[in-house]
């Protein structure tokens, strides 16, 4: 396995709308990010992944791009962006941009042209058909929209304002590659590629299998990891990525480890790593994310461990609990009440001691929690609003829907970053575009930075350990006690060095039998400070306790 800077890095994701508002219009912006770069440097992260800041009508908060080479005015100007990049590089950090190229906005000039007539030069930049198939959009309803000008339908896997690009058309690919080169030449250090495994559609566009009389069906098997996706990515790599020292991560719903190896094996020259969703799906039933079911630790361990071992020799993992689309992890897999601090640290330990590149989503380092707005009007996310409307029309109860939204809405991740205990959490001095979580009075960066025992400082230590011990980055992985319903324990090994990671996922005391070889090991981090440095054979773990032991000797 080769050494690479991006394998040794920790990435921090910024969702710019919610990060920091410098001009008090209620919306986070680029100058607001610049003001907080020292905070990020202090935390110890190496790379910033910036969610889209391109020109966009904001149907999906910037994931609907109308001009790839301009900055959305809400966020500032290109001069601001240039200065931000300089300031990031000055601090020895790197910047990766979000690249949304499965679709554009319907206000992108290509689409404005495309919809004008069937013989327009840009017609084939998108996917037009006389008749829609039965695919369902990720944001509810049909994935096809009728356009009366030309009496045809266009495909939109996401919102109606996000028409899918037609990657079969070489002009589309060339234009996108030219745009990517433009950003790379400006000095960006890589890309996070939005739903990049959706770009190749089965050209027959067959109906999906409809469930119990439902109108729409999933078309996943016809566009996730589609027929030409590897060919397209290899072409992209050759024409753009290969010429720069950058990192790439592909967002890939529905990807399996077998496919991930094809996307990330170094010999194949596609991408560096992928985001899979298997661990994010463990609390979803057969009807998808809103069909909430209880999750099990045994399954969580089985999934994460499978990815660890499958990508041991080939490819590379990204490690994450959170992003702008997911509920807050401490509310989801931890305890956001009495054990918020302990469980946030425990979850961080469990993830950051694994093999792969860790990602921290803004506010995760503070243990920010889900929010519970009590009326739908407080929500902004298009996925949430569309689902709500659809279900209300089908006769669902508002109260039950709100419960679901409290658990799963993307707005859980998007409430403004909690900087301090002043009004609006110090995010803005006016009404923010999405209300702050009222718990900002207690949970905020100012108090976390001031408290040496905070979650924030714990993340700093985890990041520092990754830098200090190569075993954390490159060691092999082995799961212990796969059947335990309370403990997540694993070991790492690199050239006779060993690491033991033990986490209690419950709010009860549990016992853990230390493997004999580790009895001489030393604790290098843990979330309860009373714990002895030396190991006893039988460890009694406190609620949500997590510890890491290191031994260089056996
Ligand atoms: C990705 C993004 C999500 C967006 C969707 C469509 O899943 O992470 O925020 O809505 O793609 O671009
Ligand atoms: Ca602003």
Coordinates of C-alpha atoms and ligand atoms in Angstrom, one line a residue:
X1 CA 0.0 0.0 0.0
X2 CA 1.5 3.3 -1.1
X3 CA 1.7 6.3 1.2
X4 CA -0.4 9.3 0.1
X5 CA -1.0 12.7 1.8
X6 CA -4.8 12.2 1.5
X7 CA -4.5 8.9 3.4
X8 CA -2.9 10.7 6.3
X9 CA -5.3 13.6 6.3
X10 CA -8.4 14.5 8.3
X11 CA -11.1 16.3 6.3
X12 CA -13.6 18.9 7.7
X13 CA -16.8 19.5 5.8
X14 CA -18.2 23.0 5.6
X15 CA -21.8 23.6 4.6
X16 CA -21.4 27.3 3.8
X17 CA -25.0 28.4 4.2
X18 CA -24.8 27.4 7.8
X19 CA -21.2 28.0 8.8
X20 CA -20.7 31.7 9.6
X21 CA -22.4 34.8 8.4
X22 CA -19.9 37.7 8.0
X23 CA -22.3 40.4 6.7
X24 CA -25.4 39.6 8.8
X25 CA -27.9 38.8 6.0
X26 CA -28.7 35.5 7.8
X27 CA -26.7 33.3 5.4
X28 CA -23.2 31.9 5.9
X29 CA -20.6 33.1 3.4
X30 CA -17.1 32.9 2.2
X31 CA -15.8 35.7 4.3
X32 CA -17.4 34.0 7.3
X33 CA -15.3 30.9 6.5
X34 CA -12.1 32.9 6.3
X35 CA -12.8 34.3 9.8
X36 CA -12.9 30.8 11.2
X37 CA -9.9 29.2 9.5
X38 CA -7.8 29.6 12.6
X39 CA -10.4 27.6 14.5
X40 CA -10.1 24.8 12.0
X41 CA -6.3 24.9 12.0
X42 CA -6.4 24.7 15.8
X43 CA -8.6 21.6 15.6
X44 CA -5.9 20.1 13.4
X45 CA -7.7 19.2 10.2
X46 CA -5.8 19.1 7.0
X47 CA -8.4 19.4 4.3
X48 CA -11.6 21.4 4.0
X49 CA -14.4 20.0 1.8
X50 CA -16.6 22.9 0.9
X51 CA -20.2 22.1 -0.1
X52 CA -21.2 24.0 -3.3
X53 CA -20.7 27.7 -3.5
X54 CA -21.3 28.1 -7.3
X55 CA -24.1 30.2 -8.8
X56 CA -27.4 28.5 -8.1
X57 CA -31.1 29.3 -7.7
X58 CA -30.9 27.3 -4.5
X59 CA -33.6 24.8 -5.1
X60 CA -31.4 22.3 -3.3
X61 CA -29.1 24.7 -1.5
X62 CA -26.4 24.9 -4.2
X63 CA -26.5 21.3 -5.4
X64 CA -28.4 22.7 -8.4
X65 CA -25.7 24.7 -10.2
X66 CA -26.5 27.3 -12.9
X67 CA -23.0 28.4 -13.5
X68 CA -19.9 26.3 -12.6
X69 CA -17.5 29.2 -12.9
X70 CA -19.2 31.8 -10.8
X71 CA -19.8 32.2 -7.1
X72 CA -23.3 32.5 -5.7
X73 CA -23.9 36.1 -4.6
X74 CA -25.2 35.0 -1.2
X75 CA -21.7 33.6 -0.5
X76 CA -19.6 36.5 -1.9
X77 CA -17.5 36.9 -5.0
X78 CA -14.8 35.1 -6.9
X79 CA -12.3 37.5 -5.3
X80 CA -13.5 36.3 -1.9
X81 CA -13.1 32.8 -3.0
X82 CA -9.5 33.4 -4.3
X83 CA -8.6 35.0 -1.0
X84 CA -10.2 32.1 0.9
X85 CA -8.0 29.6 -1.0
X86 CA -4.9 31.7 -0.3
X87 CA -5.7 31.9 3.4
X88 CA -6.3 28.1 3.5
X89 CA -3.0 27.4 1.8
X90 CA -1.2 29.9 3.9
X91 CA -2.2 27.8 6.9
X92 CA -1.0 24.6 5.2
X93 CA -4.5 23.3 4.7
X94 CA -6.1 22.2 1.5
X95 CA -9.4 22.8 -0.2
X96 CA -11.6 20.3 -2.0
X97 CA -14.6 21.6 -3.9
X98 CA -17.9 19.8 -4.2
X99 CA -18.4 18.8 -7.8
X100 CA -22.0 18.3 -8.9
X101 CA -21.9 16.9 -12.4
X102 CA -24.6 14.3 -12.5
X103 CA -27.0 17.1 -13.0
X104 CA -27.2 20.9 -13.3
X105 CA -29.8 23.4 -12.4
X106 CA -32.6 23.9 -15.0
X107 CA -31.4 27.5 -15.0
X108 CA -28.0 26.5 -16.3
X109 CA -27.5 27.9 -19.8
X110 CA -27.1 24.4 -21.2
X111 CA -30.6 23.5 -20.1
X112 CA -32.1 26.8 -21.0
X113 CA -30.9 26.1 -24.5
X114 CA -31.7 22.4 -24.4
X115 CA -35.4 22.8 -23.7
X116 CA -35.9 25.3 -26.5
X117 CA -36.2 22.8 -29.4
X118 CA -35.5 19.2 -30.3
X119 CA -32.8 20.3 -32.7
X120 CA -31.1 22.7 -30.4
X121 CA -27.3 22.2 -30.2
X122 CA -27.7 21.5 -26.4
X123 CA -30.7 19.2 -26.7
X124 CA -28.6 16.1 -26.1
X125 CA -26.9 17.6 -23.1
X126 CA -29.9 16.2 -21.1
X127 CA -32.1 13.1 -21.2
X128 CA -35.3 13.7 -23.1
X129 CA -38.0 11.1 -23.9
X130 CA -41.5 11.0 -25.4
X131 CA -42.7 9.0 -22.5
X132 CA -41.6 8.8 -18.9
X133 CA -40.7 5.5 -17.3
X134 CA -41.9 4.8 -13.7
X135 CA -38.7 5.9 -11.8
X136 CA -39.2 7.8 -8.6
X137 CA -37.3 10.9 -7.9
X138 CA -35.1 10.9 -4.7
X139 CA -37.2 13.9 -3.7
X140 CA -40.6 12.2 -4.2
X141 CA -42.9 11.9 -7.2
X142 CA -41.9 11.0 -10.8
X143 CA -38.3 11.4 -11.9
X144 CA -39.6 12.9 -15.2
X145 CA -41.0 16.3 -15.9
X146 CA -43.1 17.2 -18.9
X147 CA -41.9 20.2 -20.8
X148 CA -44.6 21.6 -23.1
X149 CA -42.3 23.6 -25.4
X150 CA -41.1 20.4 -27.1
X151 CA -43.8 18.0 -25.8
X152 CA -41.2 15.7 -24.2
X153 CA -40.1 14.7 -20.7
X154 CA -36.7 15.2 -19.1
X155 CA -35.1 13.0 -16.5
X156 CA -34.4 14.5 -13.0
X157 CA -33.3 11.9 -10.4
X158 CA -33.5 14.7 -7.8
X159 CA -35.7 17.8 -7.9
X160 CA -37.5 19.1 -11.0
X161 CA -34.9 21.8 -11.1
X162 CA -32.0 19.4 -11.3
X163 CA -32.1 17.8 -14.8
X164 CA -29.7 14.9 -15.3
X165 CA -26.9 15.5 -17.7
X166 CA -26.5 13.1 -20.6
X167 CA -23.0 11.6 -20.1
X168 CA -23.4 9.5 -23.3
X169 CA -22.8 12.8 -25.1
X170 CA -19.0 13.4 -25.5
X171 CA -19.6 17.1 -25.7
X172 CA -21.0 17.0 -22.2
X173 CA -18.0 15.2 -20.9
X174 CA -15.6 17.5 -22.6
X175 CA -17.3 20.6 -21.3
X176 CA -17.3 19.2 -17.7
X177 CA -13.7 18.2 -18.0
X178 CA -12.7 21.7 -19.2
X179 CA -14.5 23.2 -16.3
X180 CA -12.8 20.9 -13.8
X181 CA -9.4 21.8 -15.3
X182 CA -10.3 25.5 -14.8
X183 CA -10.8 24.9 -11.1
X184 CA -7.7 22.7 -10.8
X185 CA -5.6 25.4 -12.4
X186 CA -6.9 27.9 -9.9
X187 CA -5.3 25.6 -7.3
X188 CA -8.0 23.5 -5.7
X189 CA -6.7 20.4 -4.1
X190 CA -9.4 18.0 -5.2
X191 CA -13.1 17.3 -5.5
X192 CA -15.9 15.6 -3.6
X193 CA -18.1 14.3 -6.4
X194 CA -21.8 14.4 -5.9
X195 CA -23.7 11.1 -6.7
X196 CA -20.9 10.3 -9.1
X197 CA -21.9 6.7 -9.5
X198 CA -25.2 7.8 -11.1
X199 CA -23.7 9.3 -14.2
X200 CA -24.2 6.3 -16.5
X201 CA -27.8 5.3 -17.1
X202 CA -28.8 2.0 -18.7
X203 CA -29.8 3.5 -22.1
X204 CA -33.0 1.3 -22.3
X205 CA -34.3 3.3 -19.2
X206 CA -36.4 0.3 -18.2
X207 CA -39.2 0.6 -15.7
X208 CA -38.3 -0.3 -12.1
X209 CA -40.2 -3.1 -10.3
X210 CA -43.3 -1.4 -8.7
X211 CA -44.2 -2.4 -5.2
X212 CA -47.7 -3.2 -4.0
X213 CA -49.5 -1.0 -6.5
X214 CA -47.3 2.1 -6.0
X215 CA -47.2 4.6 -8.9
X216 CA -43.4 5.0 -9.0
X217 CA -40.6 2.5 -8.5
X218 CA -36.9 2.7 -7.8
X219 CA -34.8 2.8 -10.9
X220 CA -31.6 2.3 -8.8
X221 CA -30.4 -0.8 -10.6
X222 CA -30.5 1.1 -13.9
X223 CA -28.3 4.0 -12.9
X224 CA -26.4 3.2 -9.8
X225 CA -23.0 2.0 -10.9
X226 CA -24.3 2.0 -14.5
X227 CA -22.8 0.3 -17.5
X228 CA -20.3 3.0 -18.6
X229 CA -19.5 4.6 -15.2
X230 CA -15.9 3.2 -15.0
X231 CA -15.2 4.1 -18.6
X232 CA -16.4 7.7 -17.9
X233 CA -14.3 8.0 -14.7
X234 CA -11.2 6.7 -16.4
X235 CA -11.6 9.2 -19.1
X236 CA -12.1 11.9 -16.6
X237 CA -9.0 10.8 -14.7
X238 CA -6.9 10.8 -17.8
X239 CA -8.1 14.1 -19.0
X240 CA -8.1 16.0 -15.7
X241 CA -7.2 14.4 -12.4
X242 CA -4.1 12.5 -13.4
X243 CA -2.2 15.7 -14.1
X244 CA -2.6 17.2 -10.6
X245 CA -1.6 16.2 -7.0
X246 CA -5.1 16.1 -5.6
X247 CA -7.6 14.0 -3.7
X248 CA -10.9 12.8 -5.0
X249 CA -13.8 11.2 -3.1
X250 CA -16.9 10.0 -4.9
X251 CA -20.3 10.1 -3.2
X252 CA -21.9 6.7 -4.1
X253 CA -25.2 5.6 -2.8
X254 CA -25.7 1.9 -3.3
X255 CA -22.0 1.1 -3.8
X256 CA -20.7 -2.2 -2.5
X257 CA -17.1 -3.0 -1.4
X258 CA -16.6 -5.0 -4.6
X259 CA -17.5 -2.0 -6.7
X260 CA -15.6 0.4 -4.4
X261 CA -12.4 -1.6 -5.2
X262 CA -13.0 -1.0 -8.9
X263 CA -13.5 2.7 -8.3
X264 CA -10.5 3.2 -6.0
X265 CA -7.9 0.6 -6.8
X266 CA -4.7 2.6 -7.6
X267 CA -4.0 0.6 -10.7
X268 CA -7.4 1.5 -12.2
X269 CA -6.9 5.3 -12.2
X270 CA -10.4 6.4 -11.3
X271 CA -10.9 7.9 -7.8
X272 CA -9.1 7.9 -4.5
X273 CA -12.0 6.9 -2.2
X274 CA -15.8 6.7 -2.1
X275 CA -18.5 7.5 0.4
X276 CA -20.7 4.4 0.8
X277 CA -24.0 4.5 2.7
X278 CA -24.4 1.1 4.1
X279 CA -24.0 2.2 7.7
X280 CA -26.3 5.2 7.1
X281 CA -29.0 2.8 5.9
X282 CA -29.2 0.6 9.0
X283 CA -32.1 2.5 10.5
X284 CA -34.1 2.6 7.3
X285 CA -36.8 0.0 6.4
X286 CA -37.7 -1.3 2.9
X287 CA -39.5 1.9 2.0
X288 CA -36.3 4.0 2.4
X289 CA -35.0 6.6 4.8
X290 CA -38.4 7.8 6.2
X291 CA -39.4 4.2 6.9
X292 CA -37.5 4.2 10.2
X293 CA -36.6 1.0 12.0
X294 CA -34.4 0.3 15.0
X295 CA -30.7 -0.2 14.2
X296 CA -28.5 -2.8 15.8
X297 CA -24.9 -2.6 16.9
X298 CA -24.2 -6.0 15.5
X299 CA -25.2 -4.9 12.0
X300 CA -23.3 -1.6 12.3
X301 CA -20.1 -3.5 13.3
X302 CA -20.6 -6.0 10.6
X303 CA -20.9 -3.3 7.9
X304 CA -18.0 -1.1 9.0
X305 CA -15.8 -4.2 9.5
X306 CA -16.6 -5.6 6.1
X307 CA -15.5 -2.3 4.5
X308 CA -12.3 -2.3 6.6
X309 CA -11.3 -5.7 5.6
X310 CA -12.5 -5.7 2.0
X311 CA -10.5 -2.5 1.2
X312 CA -7.4 -3.7 3.1
X313 CA -5.1 -4.3 0.2
X314 CA -6.9 -2.5 -2.6
X315 CA -8.7 0.9 -2.6
X316 CA -9.1 3.2 0.4
X317 CA -11.9 3.9 2.8
X318 CA -13.5 7.2 3.8
X319 CA -14.8 7.3 7.4
X320 CA -17.8 9.3 8.4
X321 CA -20.8 9.5 10.7
X322 CA -22.2 12.8 9.5
X323 CA -22.6 15.1 6.5
X324 CA -25.1 17.7 5.4
X325 CA -27.6 15.0 4.4
X326 CA -27.6 12.9 7.6
X327 CA -29.0 13.4 11.1
X328 CA -26.5 14.2 13.8
X329 CA -24.7 11.1 14.9
X330 CA -24.9 11.8 18.6
X331 CA -28.7 11.8 18.3
X332 CA -28.7 8.8 16.0
X333 CA -26.2 6.3 17.4
X334 CA -25.3 7.9 20.7
X335 CA -27.3 9.6 23.5
X336 CA -28.0 13.3 23.0
X337 CA -29.3 13.6 26.6
X338 CA -27.5 12.6 29.7
X339 CA -24.5 11.1 27.9
X340 CA -24.2 13.5 25.1
X341 CA -20.5 14.3 25.8
X342 CA -19.5 10.7 26.6
X343 CA -21.3 9.2 23.6
X344 CA -20.0 11.8 21.1
X345 CA -16.5 11.1 22.2
X346 CA -17.1 7.4 22.1
X347 CA -18.4 7.6 18.5
X348 CA -15.5 9.7 17.5
X349 CA -13.0 7.2 18.9
X350 CA -14.7 4.3 17.2
X351 CA -14.5 6.0 13.9
X352 CA -11.2 7.8 14.1
X353 CA -9.2 4.8 15.1
X354 CA -10.2 2.9 11.9
X355 CA -8.3 2.7 8.7
X356 CA -9.3 5.3 6.1
X357 CA -9.6 9.1 5.8
X358 CA -11.9 10.5 8.5
X359 CA -14.4 13.3 7.7
X360 CA -15.7 15.6 10.4
X361 CA -18.9 17.5 9.6
X362 CA -19.2 21.1 11.0
X363 CA -20.5 21.0 14.5
X364 CA -19.8 17.3 15.0
X365 CA -16.7 18.3 17.0
X366 CA -19.1 20.2 19.4
X367 CA -21.5 17.2 19.7
X368 CA -24.2 19.2 18.0
X369 CA -27.6 17.4 18.1
X370 CA -30.7 16.9 16.0
X371 CA -33.3 19.7 16.2
X372 CA -37.0 19.3 16.8
X373 CA -38.9 22.2 15.2
X374 CA -42.6 21.8 16.0
X375 CA -44.0 23.0 12.7
X376 CA -43.3 22.1 9.2
X377 CA -43.0 25.8 8.3
X378 CA -39.7 25.9 10.2
X379 CA -38.1 23.4 7.8
X380 CA -36.2 24.4 4.6
X381 CA -34.9 21.2 3.0
X382 CA -36.6 20.3 -0.3
X383 CA -36.4 16.5 0.4
X384 CA -38.2 17.0 3.7
X385 CA -40.8 19.4 2.3
X386 CA -41.7 17.3 -0.7
X387 CA -42.0 14.1 1.4
X388 CA -44.2 16.0 3.9
X389 CA -46.5 17.3 1.2
X390 CA -46.8 13.9 -0.5
X391 CA -47.5 12.1 2.7
X392 CA -50.1 14.7 3.9
X393 CA -51.9 14.3 0.6
X394 CA -51.9 10.6 1.1
X395 CA -53.7 11.2 4.5
X396 CA -50.7 10.8 6.9
X397 CA -50.9 12.5 10.3
X398 CA -48.9 15.6 10.8
X399 CA -47.7 14.6 14.3
X400 CA -46.3 11.3 13.1
X401 CA -44.6 12.9 10.1
X402 CA -42.9 15.5 12.3
X403 CA -41.5 12.7 14.5
X404 CA -40.0 11.1 11.4
X405 CA -38.6 14.5 10.3
X406 CA -37.1 15.0 13.8
X407 CA -35.2 11.8 13.3
X408 CA -34.2 12.0 9.7
X409 CA -34.6 15.4 8.1
X410 CA -31.5 16.8 6.4
X411 CA -32.1 20.1 8.3
X412 CA -30.9 18.3 11.4
X413 CA -27.4 18.8 10.0
X414 CA -28.1 22.2 8.6
X415 CA -29.1 24.3 11.6
X416 CA -26.5 27.1 11.9
X417 CA -23.1 26.3 13.4
X418 CA -23.2 27.1 17.1
X419 CA -20.3 29.5 17.8
X420 CA -21.2 31.0 21.1
X421 CA -24.0 31.6 23.5
X422 CA -25.0 35.1 22.2
X423 CA -28.2 35.5 20.1
X424 CA -28.4 33.2 17.1
X425 CA -25.4 31.2 18.4
X426 CA -23.1 33.9 17.1
X427 CA -23.8 32.7 13.6
X428 CA -25.5 35.9 12.5
X429 CA -26.9 39.1 14.0
X430 CA -30.2 38.8 12.2
X431 CA -32.8 36.0 11.6
X432 CA -30.8 33.1 10.1
X433 CA -32.1 31.3 7.0
X434 CA -32.8 28.3 9.1
X435 CA -33.4 28.6 12.9
X436 CA -30.6 27.7 15.3
X437 CA -31.0 24.8 17.5
X438 CA -32.1 26.2 20.9
X439 CA -29.5 24.2 22.7
X440 CA -26.7 26.5 21.5
X441 CA -26.7 28.2 24.9
X442 CA -24.9 25.1 26.2
X443 CA -23.5 23.6 23.1
X444 CA -21.2 26.0 21.3
X445 CA -17.6 26.4 20.1
X446 CA -16.6 29.2 22.6
X447 CA -17.4 27.1 25.6
X448 CA -15.9 23.9 24.0
X449 CA -12.6 25.6 23.2
X450 CA -12.5 27.0 26.8
X451 CA -13.1 23.5 28.4
X452 CA -10.1 21.1 28.2
X453 CA -12.5 18.2 28.6
X454 CA -14.8 19.1 25.8
X455 CA -15.7 17.0 22.7
X456 CA -13.8 19.6 20.6
X457 CA -10.5 19.0 22.5
X458 CA -11.1 15.3 22.3
X459 CA -11.3 15.5 18.5
X460 CA -8.1 17.5 18.5
X461 CA -6.4 14.6 20.4
X462 CA -7.8 12.0 18.1
X463 CA -6.5 13.9 15.1
X464 CA -3.1 14.3 16.8
X465 CA -2.9 10.6 17.5
X466 CA -3.5 9.8 13.8
X467 CA -0.5 12.0 13.0
X468 CA 1.7 10.4 15.7
X469 CA 1.0 6.8 15.1
X470 CA 1.2 5.4 11.5
X471 CA -0.7 2.3 12.7
X472 CA -3.8 4.5 12.9
X473 CA -3.5 5.3 9.2
X474 CA -2.0 2.1 7.8
X475 CA -2.6 -0.7 10.2
X476 CA -4.7 -3.7 9.4
X477 CA -8.0 -4.2 11.2
X478 CA -9.7 -7.0 13.0
X479 CA -13.1 -7.0 14.7
X480 CA -13.4 -8.6 18.1
X481 CA -16.7 -10.0 19.6
X482 CA -18.8 -9.6 16.5
X483 CA -21.9 -10.9 18.3
X484 CA -21.8 -8.4 21.3
X485 CA -24.8 -6.1 21.3
X486 CA -23.1 -3.6 23.6
X487 CA -19.4 -3.4 22.7
X488 CA -17.6 -2.4 19.6
X489 CA -14.0 -3.7 19.9
X490 CA -11.4 -4.0 17.3
X491 CA -7.6 -4.3 16.9
X492 CA -5.2 -2.7 14.5
X493 CA -1.8 -4.1 13.6
X494 CA 1.2 -2.7 11.8
X495 CA 4.7 -4.3 11.8
X496 CA 4.5 -5.8 15.3
X497 CA 2.7 -2.7 16.7
X498 CA -0.8 -3.1 18.0
X499 CA -3.8 -1.0 18.9
X500 CA -6.9 -2.1 20.8
X501 CA -10.1 0.0 20.6
X502 CA -13.0 -0.7 22.9
X503 CA -16.3 1.2 22.9
X504 CA -19.4 0.7 25.0
X505 CA -22.4 1.7 22.9
X506 CA -24.9 1.5 25.8
X507 CA -25.8 3.6 28.8
X508 CA -25.0 0.7 31.2
X509 CA -21.9 -0.7 32.7
X510 CA -20.5 -3.6 30.7
X511 CA -17.6 -6.0 31.1
X512 CA -14.9 -6.5 28.5
X513 CA -12.3 -9.3 28.7
X514 CA -9.0 -7.9 27.5
X515 CA -7.2 -10.2 25.1
X516 CA -4.1 -11.5 27.0
X517 CA -1.6 -10.1 24.5
X518 CA -2.7 -6.6 25.4
X519 CA -2.3 -6.7 29.1
X520 CA 0.9 -4.7 29.0
X521 CA -0.5 -2.1 26.6
X522 CA -0.8 1.6 27.5
X523 CA -3.9 3.7 27.2
X524 CA -3.4 6.5 24.7
X525 CA -6.9 8.1 24.8
X526 CA -10.2 7.5 26.6
X527 CA -13.3 9.5 27.4
X528 CA -13.3 9.0 31.1
X529 CA -10.2 10.2 32.9
X530 CA -10.5 8.1 36.0
X531 CA -9.5 5.0 34.0
X532 CA -6.1 3.6 34.9
X533 CA -3.3 3.7 32.4
X534 CA -2.6 0.0 32.8
X535 CA -5.0 -2.7 31.8
X536 CA -6.8 -5.1 34.1
X537 CA -7.9 -8.4 32.7
X538 CA -11.5 -7.6 33.2
X539 CA -12.4 -4.1 32.2
X540 CA -15.6 -2.6 33.5
X541 CA -16.7 -0.1 31.0
X542 CA -18.8 2.8 32.1
X543 CA -21.8 4.1 30.0
X544 CA -20.5 5.0 26.6
X545 CA -16.9 4.5 27.7
X546 CA -14.3 4.2 25.0
X547 CA -10.6 3.6 25.3
X548 CA -7.7 2.9 23.1
X549 CA -4.6 0.9 24.1
X550 CA -1.3 0.8 22.3
X551 CA 1.5 -1.7 22.5
X552 CA 4.7 -1.6 20.5
X553 CA 6.1 -4.8 21.8
X554 CA 4.4 -8.1 20.8
Ligands
LIG1 C1 -26.1 14.5 -3.0 C2 -25.9 15.6 -2.0 C3 -27.3 16.1 -1.6 C4 -28.0 16.5 -2.9 C5 -28.1 15.4 -3.9 C6 -28.4 16.0 -5.3 O1 -26.7 13.4 -2.3 O2 -25.1 15.3 -1.0 O3 -27.3 17.2 -0.7 O4 -29.3 16.9 -2.6 O5 -26.8 14.8 -4.1 O6 -27.4 16.8 -5.7
LIG2 CA1 -23.9 36.4 4.7

